[in-house]
Amino acid sequence: MRLGALFALILILAFPGTAVAAPAPGVSARVAYLVDTTTGTIHYAKRETRRVPVASLTKVMTAYVVRRESSLDDVIRITSADVSYAASRGATTGGLRAGERLTVRALLYALLLNSGADASHALAERYGPGTRKFVAKMNAAARRLDLRNTHYVNPDGLPASGAYSTGRDQVALARVAMRDPVIATIARTKARKFGRHTWHNTNELLGHGVIGLKTGYTSAAGYCLSFVATKFGHTYMGVVLGEATEARRYASARRMIDWAVGRN
Protein backbone atom coordinates (compact mmCIF):
# COMPACT_ATOMS: atom_id res chain seq x y z
CA MET A 1 0.00 0.00 0.00
CA ARG A 2 1.30 3.46 -0.83
CA LEU A 3 2.37 5.61 2.11
CA GLY A 4 -0.24 8.30 1.42
CA ALA A 5 -3.09 5.80 1.25
CA LEU A 6 -1.84 4.05 4.39
CA PHE A 7 -1.73 7.36 6.28
CA ALA A 8 -5.27 8.17 5.16
CA LEU A 9 -6.49 4.77 6.33
CA ILE A 10 -4.87 5.25 9.76
CA LEU A 11 -6.60 8.63 10.12
CA ILE A 12 -9.98 7.20 9.17
CA LEU A 13 -9.61 4.31 11.65
CA ALA A 14 -8.39 6.59 14.41
CA PHE A 15 -10.87 9.40 13.77
CA PRO A 16 -13.93 7.94 12.00
CA GLY A 17 -15.62 11.35 11.57
CA THR A 18 -12.65 12.99 9.93
CA ALA A 19 -12.76 13.79 6.20
CA VAL A 20 -9.48 13.07 4.45
CA ALA A 21 -8.66 14.76 1.15
CA ALA A 22 -7.77 12.43 -1.69
CA PRO A 23 -4.08 12.52 -2.61
CA ALA A 24 -3.04 14.24 -5.84
CA PRO A 25 -3.25 11.89 -8.81
CA GLY A 26 -0.11 10.42 -10.28
CA VAL A 27 0.62 11.84 -13.73
CA SER A 28 3.44 10.33 -15.74
CA ALA A 29 3.67 13.16 -18.30
CA ARG A 30 6.85 15.24 -18.33
CA VAL A 31 4.75 18.34 -17.67
CA ALA A 32 1.25 18.75 -16.24
CA TYR A 33 -0.67 21.82 -15.14
CA LEU A 34 -4.31 22.46 -14.22
CA VAL A 35 -6.03 25.69 -13.20
CA ASP A 36 -9.58 26.45 -12.14
CA THR A 37 -9.97 29.68 -14.11
CA THR A 38 -13.20 30.50 -12.27
CA THR A 39 -11.42 30.88 -8.95
CA GLY A 40 -7.80 31.16 -10.07
CA THR A 41 -6.86 28.07 -8.06
CA ILE A 42 -3.90 26.06 -9.33
CA HIS A 43 -4.91 22.47 -8.68
CA TYR A 44 -1.99 20.63 -10.24
CA ALA A 45 1.52 21.68 -11.21
CA LYS A 46 4.33 19.44 -12.40
CA ARG A 47 7.33 21.11 -14.04
CA GLU A 48 4.93 23.73 -15.39
CA THR A 49 7.73 26.18 -16.23
CA ARG A 50 9.97 23.69 -18.05
CA ARG A 51 10.53 24.53 -21.71
CA VAL A 52 9.47 21.61 -23.90
CA PRO A 53 8.20 21.05 -27.45
CA VAL A 54 4.40 21.06 -27.65
CA ALA A 55 3.81 19.53 -31.11
CA SER A 56 0.44 20.48 -32.64
CA LEU A 57 -0.64 22.51 -29.64
CA THR A 58 1.24 25.12 -31.69
CA LYS A 59 -1.82 25.29 -33.95
CA VAL A 60 -3.80 27.01 -31.18
CA MET A 61 -1.57 30.04 -31.66
CA THR A 62 -1.85 29.67 -35.43
CA ALA A 63 -5.64 29.86 -35.13
CA TYR A 64 -5.39 32.81 -32.72
CA VAL A 65 -3.25 34.81 -35.16
CA VAL A 66 -5.39 33.90 -38.17
CA ARG A 67 -8.50 35.13 -36.38
CA ARG A 68 -6.86 38.52 -35.99
CA GLU A 69 -5.56 38.74 -39.54
CA SER A 70 -8.50 37.43 -41.56
CA SER A 71 -12.20 37.30 -42.25
CA LEU A 72 -13.93 33.95 -41.92
CA ASP A 73 -15.28 34.34 -45.44
CA ASP A 74 -11.88 34.96 -47.05
CA VAL A 75 -11.26 32.33 -49.73
CA ILE A 76 -7.85 30.66 -50.01
CA ARG A 77 -6.68 28.64 -52.99
CA ILE A 78 -4.79 25.53 -51.89
CA THR A 79 -1.45 25.13 -53.65
CA SER A 80 0.68 22.10 -54.41
CA ALA A 81 3.20 23.52 -51.93
CA ASP A 82 0.60 23.34 -49.16
CA VAL A 83 -0.10 19.70 -49.94
CA SER A 84 3.52 18.64 -50.42
CA TYR A 85 4.66 20.45 -47.27
CA ALA A 86 2.55 18.16 -45.09
CA ALA A 87 3.00 15.01 -47.16
CA SER A 88 6.79 15.24 -47.39
CA ARG A 89 7.09 15.54 -43.60
CA GLY A 90 4.71 12.74 -42.73
CA ALA A 91 2.48 15.23 -40.95
CA THR A 92 -1.22 14.93 -40.20
CA THR A 93 -3.24 16.49 -43.01
CA GLY A 94 -6.72 17.74 -43.73
CA GLY A 95 -6.70 15.93 -47.06
CA LEU A 96 -6.57 19.19 -48.99
CA ARG A 97 -6.13 19.15 -52.77
CA ALA A 98 -4.13 21.57 -54.85
CA GLY A 99 -6.40 23.96 -56.72
CA GLU A 100 -9.41 23.75 -54.42
CA ARG A 101 -10.72 26.90 -52.79
CA LEU A 102 -11.73 26.95 -49.14
CA THR A 103 -12.82 29.66 -46.76
CA VAL A 104 -10.83 30.58 -43.68
CA ARG A 105 -13.68 29.16 -41.61
CA ALA A 106 -13.29 25.77 -43.28
CA LEU A 107 -9.51 25.81 -42.95
CA LEU A 108 -9.75 26.56 -39.23
CA TYR A 109 -11.80 23.37 -38.84
CA ALA A 110 -9.19 21.43 -40.81
CA LEU A 111 -6.50 22.99 -38.62
CA LEU A 112 -8.02 22.38 -35.19
CA LEU A 113 -10.08 19.22 -35.74
CA ASN A 114 -7.91 17.19 -38.13
CA SER A 115 -4.72 19.00 -37.11
CA GLY A 116 -3.92 19.52 -40.77
CA ALA A 117 -0.40 20.77 -41.48
CA ASP A 118 -1.57 21.47 -45.04
CA ALA A 119 -4.17 23.87 -43.61
CA SER A 120 -1.64 25.58 -41.33
CA HIS A 121 0.73 26.04 -44.28
CA ALA A 122 -2.00 27.53 -46.48
CA LEU A 123 -3.09 29.93 -43.74
CA ALA A 124 0.47 30.99 -42.91
CA GLU A 125 1.33 31.61 -46.55
CA ARG A 126 -1.72 33.84 -46.94
CA TYR A 127 -1.55 35.80 -43.70
CA GLY A 128 2.19 36.24 -43.24
CA PRO A 129 2.26 36.67 -46.07
CA GLY A 130 4.67 33.76 -46.18
CA THR A 131 5.44 31.31 -43.39
CA ARG A 132 8.44 33.20 -42.03
CA LYS A 133 6.46 36.41 -41.53
CA PHE A 134 3.53 34.49 -40.10
CA VAL A 135 5.75 32.82 -37.50
CA ALA A 136 7.05 36.30 -36.59
CA LYS A 137 3.43 37.30 -35.95
CA MET A 138 2.97 34.23 -33.75
CA ASN A 139 5.98 35.19 -31.64
CA ALA A 140 4.83 38.80 -31.46
CA ALA A 141 1.46 37.58 -30.20
CA ALA A 142 3.22 35.41 -27.60
CA ARG A 143 5.06 38.48 -26.33
CA ARG A 144 1.85 40.53 -26.16
CA LEU A 145 0.18 37.74 -24.19
CA ASP A 146 3.17 37.59 -21.81
CA LEU A 147 4.02 34.00 -22.78
CA ARG A 148 7.62 34.54 -21.77
CA ASN A 149 8.75 30.95 -22.22
CA THR A 150 7.21 30.30 -25.61
CA HIS A 151 8.89 30.49 -29.00
CA TYR A 152 7.56 29.32 -32.35
CA VAL A 153 9.57 28.20 -35.37
CA ASN A 154 6.72 27.05 -37.60
CA PRO A 155 2.89 27.24 -37.62
CA ASP A 156 2.29 23.51 -37.11
CA GLY A 157 4.53 22.19 -34.30
CA LEU A 158 6.54 19.78 -36.45
CA PRO A 159 9.97 19.10 -34.90
CA ALA A 160 12.26 22.11 -35.21
CA SER A 161 15.18 23.41 -33.20
CA GLY A 162 14.30 26.36 -31.00
CA ALA A 163 10.56 25.65 -30.70
CA TYR A 164 9.28 25.39 -27.13
CA SER A 165 6.65 26.38 -24.61
CA THR A 166 5.64 25.51 -21.05
CA GLY A 167 2.61 24.10 -19.32
CA ARG A 168 1.90 27.45 -17.72
CA ASP A 169 2.13 29.32 -21.03
CA GLN A 170 -0.09 26.79 -22.81
CA VAL A 171 -2.83 27.17 -20.22
CA ALA A 172 -2.57 30.96 -20.50
CA LEU A 173 -2.89 30.67 -24.28
CA ALA A 174 -5.87 28.33 -23.98
CA ARG A 175 -7.58 30.84 -21.72
CA VAL A 176 -7.21 33.59 -24.33
CA ALA A 177 -8.04 31.37 -27.31
CA MET A 178 -11.24 30.05 -25.75
CA ARG A 179 -12.55 33.60 -25.38
CA ASP A 180 -12.78 33.66 -29.17
CA PRO A 181 -16.25 32.26 -29.95
CA VAL A 182 -15.13 30.77 -33.28
CA ILE A 183 -12.18 28.89 -31.78
CA ALA A 184 -14.31 27.78 -28.82
CA THR A 185 -17.03 26.46 -31.15
CA ILE A 186 -14.53 24.55 -33.31
CA ALA A 187 -12.75 23.11 -30.26
CA ARG A 188 -15.90 21.41 -28.99
CA THR A 189 -17.07 20.16 -32.41
CA LYS A 190 -16.64 16.41 -32.92
CA ALA A 191 -17.00 16.45 -36.71
CA ARG A 192 -17.69 18.98 -39.44
CA LYS A 193 -18.34 18.60 -43.16
CA PHE A 194 -17.28 21.16 -45.77
CA GLY A 195 -17.92 20.08 -49.35
CA ARG A 196 -16.01 16.85 -50.02
CA HIS A 197 -14.22 17.09 -46.69
CA THR A 198 -15.34 15.74 -43.35
CA TRP A 199 -12.97 16.57 -40.52
CA HIS A 200 -13.05 14.74 -37.19
CA ASN A 201 -11.80 16.09 -33.89
CA THR A 202 -8.73 14.19 -32.68
CA ASN A 203 -9.59 15.01 -29.05
CA GLU A 204 -11.14 11.82 -27.64
CA LEU A 205 -11.78 13.51 -24.29
CA LEU A 206 -14.67 15.61 -25.64
CA GLY A 207 -18.01 15.21 -23.88
CA HIS A 208 -19.17 15.06 -20.26
CA GLY A 209 -18.16 18.67 -19.72
CA VAL A 210 -14.94 18.63 -21.76
CA ILE A 211 -15.17 21.34 -24.43
CA GLY A 212 -11.68 21.47 -25.99
CA LEU A 213 -9.01 22.11 -26.93
CA LYS A 214 -6.18 20.48 -28.94
CA THR A 215 -4.11 17.32 -29.24
CA GLY A 216 -0.51 16.99 -30.38
CA TYR A 217 2.15 14.40 -30.96
CA THR A 218 5.69 14.14 -32.25
CA SER A 219 8.40 11.72 -31.17
CA ALA A 220 10.25 14.61 -29.54
CA ALA A 221 7.23 16.12 -27.76
CA GLY A 222 5.45 12.91 -26.86
CA TYR A 223 1.67 12.84 -26.56
CA CYS A 224 0.29 16.26 -25.65
CA LEU A 225 -3.14 17.60 -24.78
CA SER A 226 -4.49 21.04 -24.00
CA PHE A 227 -7.91 20.52 -22.39
CA VAL A 228 -10.81 22.60 -21.12
CA ALA A 229 -13.69 21.34 -19.01
CA THR A 230 -16.72 22.93 -17.38
CA LYS A 231 -18.00 21.22 -14.24
CA PHE A 232 -20.50 22.47 -11.63
CA GLY A 233 -20.07 26.12 -12.57
CA HIS A 234 -16.28 25.99 -12.76
CA THR A 235 -14.02 26.05 -15.81
CA TYR A 236 -10.83 24.01 -15.67
CA MET A 237 -7.98 24.46 -18.12
CA GLY A 238 -4.95 22.24 -18.22
CA VAL A 239 -2.26 20.51 -20.21
CA VAL A 240 -0.35 17.29 -20.23
CA LEU A 241 2.88 17.40 -22.22
CA GLY A 242 5.15 14.49 -23.01
CA GLU A 243 2.96 11.51 -22.12
CA ALA A 244 4.21 8.13 -23.27
CA THR A 245 1.03 6.97 -25.01
CA GLU A 246 -2.19 8.39 -26.42
CA ALA A 247 -4.25 6.54 -23.83
CA ARG A 248 -2.16 7.93 -20.98
CA ARG A 249 -2.62 11.54 -22.03
CA TYR A 250 -6.40 11.15 -21.78
CA ALA A 251 -6.24 9.15 -18.56
CA SER A 252 -3.96 11.74 -16.96
CA ALA A 253 -6.23 14.61 -17.99
CA ARG A 254 -9.31 12.82 -16.64
CA ARG A 255 -7.62 12.12 -13.31
CA MET A 256 -6.55 15.75 -12.99
CA ILE A 257 -10.03 17.05 -13.78
CA ASP A 258 -11.77 14.60 -11.43
CA TRP A 259 -9.37 15.39 -8.63
CA ALA A 260 -9.80 19.16 -9.07
CA VAL A 261 -13.59 18.86 -9.12
CA GLY A 262 -13.45 16.78 -5.94
CA ARG A 263 -11.48 19.50 -4.15
CA ASN A 264 -14.15 22.18 -4.68
Coordinates of C-alpha atoms in Angstrom, one line a residue:
M1 CA 0.0 0.0 0.0
R2 CA 1.3 3.5 -0.8
L3 CA 2.4 5.6 2.1
G4 CA -0.2 8.3 1.4
A5 CA -3.1 5.8 1.3
L6 CA -1.8 4.1 4.4
F7 CA -1.7 7.4 6.3
A8 CA -5.3 8.2 5.2
L9 CA -6.5 4.8 6.3
I10 CA -4.9 5.3 9.8
L11 CA -6.6 8.6 10.1
I12 CA -10.0 7.2 9.2
L13 CA -9.6 4.3 11.6
A14 CA -8.4 6.6 14.4
F15 CA -10.9 9.4 13.8
P16 CA -13.9 7.9 12.0
G17 CA -15.6 11.3 11.6
T18 CA -12.7 13.0 9.9
A19 CA -12.8 13.8 6.2
V20 CA -9.5 13.1 4.5
A21 CA -8.7 14.8 1.2
A22 CA -7.8 12.4 -1.7
P23 CA -4.1 12.5 -2.6
A24 CA -3.0 14.2 -5.8
P25 CA -3.2 11.9 -8.8
G26 CA -0.1 10.4 -10.3
V27 CA 0.6 11.8 -13.7
S28 CA 3.4 10.3 -15.7
A29 CA 3.7 13.2 -18.3
R30 CA 6.8 15.2 -18.3
V31 CA 4.8 18.3 -17.7
A32 CA 1.3 18.7 -16.2
Y33 CA -0.7 21.8 -15.1
L34 CA -4.3 22.5 -14.2
V35 CA -6.0 25.7 -13.2
D36 CA -9.6 26.5 -12.1
T37 CA -10.0 29.7 -14.1
T38 CA -13.2 30.5 -12.3
T39 CA -11.4 30.9 -9.0
G40 CA -7.8 31.2 -10.1
T41 CA -6.9 28.1 -8.1
I42 CA -3.9 26.1 -9.3
H43 CA -4.9 22.5 -8.7
Y44 CA -2.0 20.6 -10.2
A45 CA 1.5 21.7 -11.2
K46 CA 4.3 19.4 -12.4
R47 CA 7.3 21.1 -14.0
E48 CA 4.9 23.7 -15.4
T49 CA 7.7 26.2 -16.2
R50 CA 10.0 23.7 -18.1
R51 CA 10.5 24.5 -21.7
V52 CA 9.5 21.6 -23.9
P53 CA 8.2 21.0 -27.4
V54 CA 4.4 21.1 -27.6
A55 CA 3.8 19.5 -31.1
S56 CA 0.4 20.5 -32.6
L57 CA -0.6 22.5 -29.6
T58 CA 1.2 25.1 -31.7
K59 CA -1.8 25.3 -33.9
V60 CA -3.8 27.0 -31.2
M61 CA -1.6 30.0 -31.7
T62 CA -1.8 29.7 -35.4
A63 CA -5.6 29.9 -35.1
Y64 CA -5.4 32.8 -32.7
V65 CA -3.2 34.8 -35.2
V66 CA -5.4 33.9 -38.2
R67 CA -8.5 35.1 -36.4
R68 CA -6.9 38.5 -36.0
E69 CA -5.6 38.7 -39.5
S70 CA -8.5 37.4 -41.6
S71 CA -12.2 37.3 -42.3
L72 CA -13.9 33.9 -41.9
D73 CA -15.3 34.3 -45.4
D74 CA -11.9 35.0 -47.0
V75 CA -11.3 32.3 -49.7
I76 CA -7.8 30.7 -50.0
R77 CA -6.7 28.6 -53.0
I78 CA -4.8 25.5 -51.9
T79 CA -1.4 25.1 -53.6
S80 CA 0.7 22.1 -54.4
A81 CA 3.2 23.5 -51.9
D82 CA 0.6 23.3 -49.2
V83 CA -0.1 19.7 -49.9
S84 CA 3.5 18.6 -50.4
Y85 CA 4.7 20.5 -47.3
A86 CA 2.6 18.2 -45.1
A87 CA 3.0 15.0 -47.2
S88 CA 6.8 15.2 -47.4
R89 CA 7.1 15.5 -43.6
G90 CA 4.7 12.7 -42.7
A91 CA 2.5 15.2 -41.0
T92 CA -1.2 14.9 -40.2
T93 CA -3.2 16.5 -43.0
G94 CA -6.7 17.7 -43.7
G95 CA -6.7 15.9 -47.1
L96 CA -6.6 19.2 -49.0
R97 CA -6.1 19.2 -52.8
A98 CA -4.1 21.6 -54.9
G99 CA -6.4 24.0 -56.7
E100 CA -9.4 23.8 -54.4
R101 CA -10.7 26.9 -52.8
L102 CA -11.7 26.9 -49.1
T103 CA -12.8 29.7 -46.8
V104 CA -10.8 30.6 -43.7
R105 CA -13.7 29.2 -41.6
A106 CA -13.3 25.8 -43.3
L107 CA -9.5 25.8 -42.9
L108 CA -9.8 26.6 -39.2
Y109 CA -11.8 23.4 -38.8
A110 CA -9.2 21.4 -40.8
L111 CA -6.5 23.0 -38.6
L112 CA -8.0 22.4 -35.2
L113 CA -10.1 19.2 -35.7
N114 CA -7.9 17.2 -38.1
S115 CA -4.7 19.0 -37.1
G116 CA -3.9 19.5 -40.8
A117 CA -0.4 20.8 -41.5
D118 CA -1.6 21.5 -45.0
A119 CA -4.2 23.9 -43.6
S120 CA -1.6 25.6 -41.3
H121 CA 0.7 26.0 -44.3
A122 CA -2.0 27.5 -46.5
L123 CA -3.1 29.9 -43.7
A124 CA 0.5 31.0 -42.9
E125 CA 1.3 31.6 -46.6
R126 CA -1.7 33.8 -46.9
Y127 CA -1.5 35.8 -43.7
G128 CA 2.2 36.2 -43.2
P129 CA 2.3 36.7 -46.1
G130 CA 4.7 33.8 -46.2
T131 CA 5.4 31.3 -43.4
R132 CA 8.4 33.2 -42.0
K133 CA 6.5 36.4 -41.5
F134 CA 3.5 34.5 -40.1
V135 CA 5.8 32.8 -37.5
A136 CA 7.1 36.3 -36.6
K137 CA 3.4 37.3 -35.9
M138 CA 3.0 34.2 -33.7
N139 CA 6.0 35.2 -31.6
A140 CA 4.8 38.8 -31.5
A141 CA 1.5 37.6 -30.2
A142 CA 3.2 35.4 -27.6
R143 CA 5.1 38.5 -26.3
R144 CA 1.9 40.5 -26.2
L145 CA 0.2 37.7 -24.2
D146 CA 3.2 37.6 -21.8
L147 CA 4.0 34.0 -22.8
R148 CA 7.6 34.5 -21.8
N149 CA 8.7 31.0 -22.2
T150 CA 7.2 30.3 -25.6
H151 CA 8.9 30.5 -29.0
Y152 CA 7.6 29.3 -32.4
V153 CA 9.6 28.2 -35.4
N154 CA 6.7 27.1 -37.6
P155 CA 2.9 27.2 -37.6
D156 CA 2.3 23.5 -37.1
G157 CA 4.5 22.2 -34.3
L158 CA 6.5 19.8 -36.5
P159 CA 10.0 19.1 -34.9
A160 CA 12.3 22.1 -35.2
S161 CA 15.2 23.4 -33.2
G162 CA 14.3 26.4 -31.0
A163 CA 10.6 25.7 -30.7
Y164 CA 9.3 25.4 -27.1
S165 CA 6.7 26.4 -24.6
T166 CA 5.6 25.5 -21.1
G167 CA 2.6 24.1 -19.3
R168 CA 1.9 27.5 -17.7
D169 CA 2.1 29.3 -21.0
Q170 CA -0.1 26.8 -22.8
V171 CA -2.8 27.2 -20.2
A172 CA -2.6 31.0 -20.5
L173 CA -2.9 30.7 -24.3
A174 CA -5.9 28.3 -24.0
R175 CA -7.6 30.8 -21.7
V176 CA -7.2 33.6 -24.3
A177 CA -8.0 31.4 -27.3
M178 CA -11.2 30.1 -25.8
R179 CA -12.6 33.6 -25.4
D180 CA -12.8 33.7 -29.2
P181 CA -16.3 32.3 -30.0
V182 CA -15.1 30.8 -33.3
I183 CA -12.2 28.9 -31.8
A184 CA -14.3 27.8 -28.8
T185 CA -17.0 26.5 -31.2
I186 CA -14.5 24.6 -33.3
A187 CA -12.7 23.1 -30.3
R188 CA -15.9 21.4 -29.0
T189 CA -17.1 20.2 -32.4
K190 CA -16.6 16.4 -32.9
A191 CA -17.0 16.4 -36.7
R192 CA -17.7 19.0 -39.4
K193 CA -18.3 18.6 -43.2
F194 CA -17.3 21.2 -45.8
G195 CA -17.9 20.1 -49.4
R196 CA -16.0 16.9 -50.0
H197 CA -14.2 17.1 -46.7
T198 CA -15.3 15.7 -43.3
W199 CA -13.0 16.6 -40.5
H200 CA -13.0 14.7 -37.2
N201 CA -11.8 16.1 -33.9
T202 CA -8.7 14.2 -32.7
N203 CA -9.6 15.0 -29.0
E204 CA -11.1 11.8 -27.6
L205 CA -11.8 13.5 -24.3
L206 CA -14.7 15.6 -25.6
G207 CA -18.0 15.2 -23.9
H208 CA -19.2 15.1 -20.3
G209 CA -18.2 18.7 -19.7
V210 CA -14.9 18.6 -21.8
I211 CA -15.2 21.3 -24.4
G212 CA -11.7 21.5 -26.0
L213 CA -9.0 22.1 -26.9
K214 CA -6.2 20.5 -28.9
T215 CA -4.1 17.3 -29.2
G216 CA -0.5 17.0 -30.4
Y217 CA 2.2 14.4 -31.0
T218 CA 5.7 14.1 -32.3
S219 CA 8.4 11.7 -31.2
A220 CA 10.3 14.6 -29.5
A221 CA 7.2 16.1 -27.8
G222 CA 5.5 12.9 -26.9
Y223 CA 1.7 12.8 -26.6
C224 CA 0.3 16.3 -25.6
L225 CA -3.1 17.6 -24.8
S226 CA -4.5 21.0 -24.0
F227 CA -7.9 20.5 -22.4
V228 CA -10.8 22.6 -21.1
A229 CA -13.7 21.3 -19.0
T230 CA -16.7 22.9 -17.4
K231 CA -18.0 21.2 -14.2
F232 CA -20.5 22.5 -11.6
G233 CA -20.1 26.1 -12.6
H234 CA -16.3 26.0 -12.8
T235 CA -14.0 26.1 -15.8
Y236 CA -10.8 24.0 -15.7
M237 CA -8.0 24.5 -18.1
G238 CA -5.0 22.2 -18.2
V239 CA -2.3 20.5 -20.2
V240 CA -0.3 17.3 -20.2
L241 CA 2.9 17.4 -22.2
G242 CA 5.1 14.5 -23.0
E243 CA 3.0 11.5 -22.1
A244 CA 4.2 8.1 -23.3
T245 CA 1.0 7.0 -25.0
E246 CA -2.2 8.4 -26.4
A247 CA -4.2 6.5 -23.8
R248 CA -2.2 7.9 -21.0
R249 CA -2.6 11.5 -22.0
Y250 CA -6.4 11.2 -21.8
A251 CA -6.2 9.2 -18.6
S252 CA -4.0 11.7 -17.0
A253 CA -6.2 14.6 -18.0
R254 CA -9.3 12.8 -16.6
R255 CA -7.6 12.1 -13.3
M256 CA -6.5 15.7 -13.0
I257 CA -10.0 17.1 -13.8
D258 CA -11.8 14.6 -11.4
W259 CA -9.4 15.4 -8.6
A260 CA -9.8 19.2 -9.1
V261 CA -13.6 18.9 -9.1
G262 CA -13.4 16.8 -5.9
R263 CA -11.5 19.5 -4.1
N264 CA -14.2 22.2 -4.7

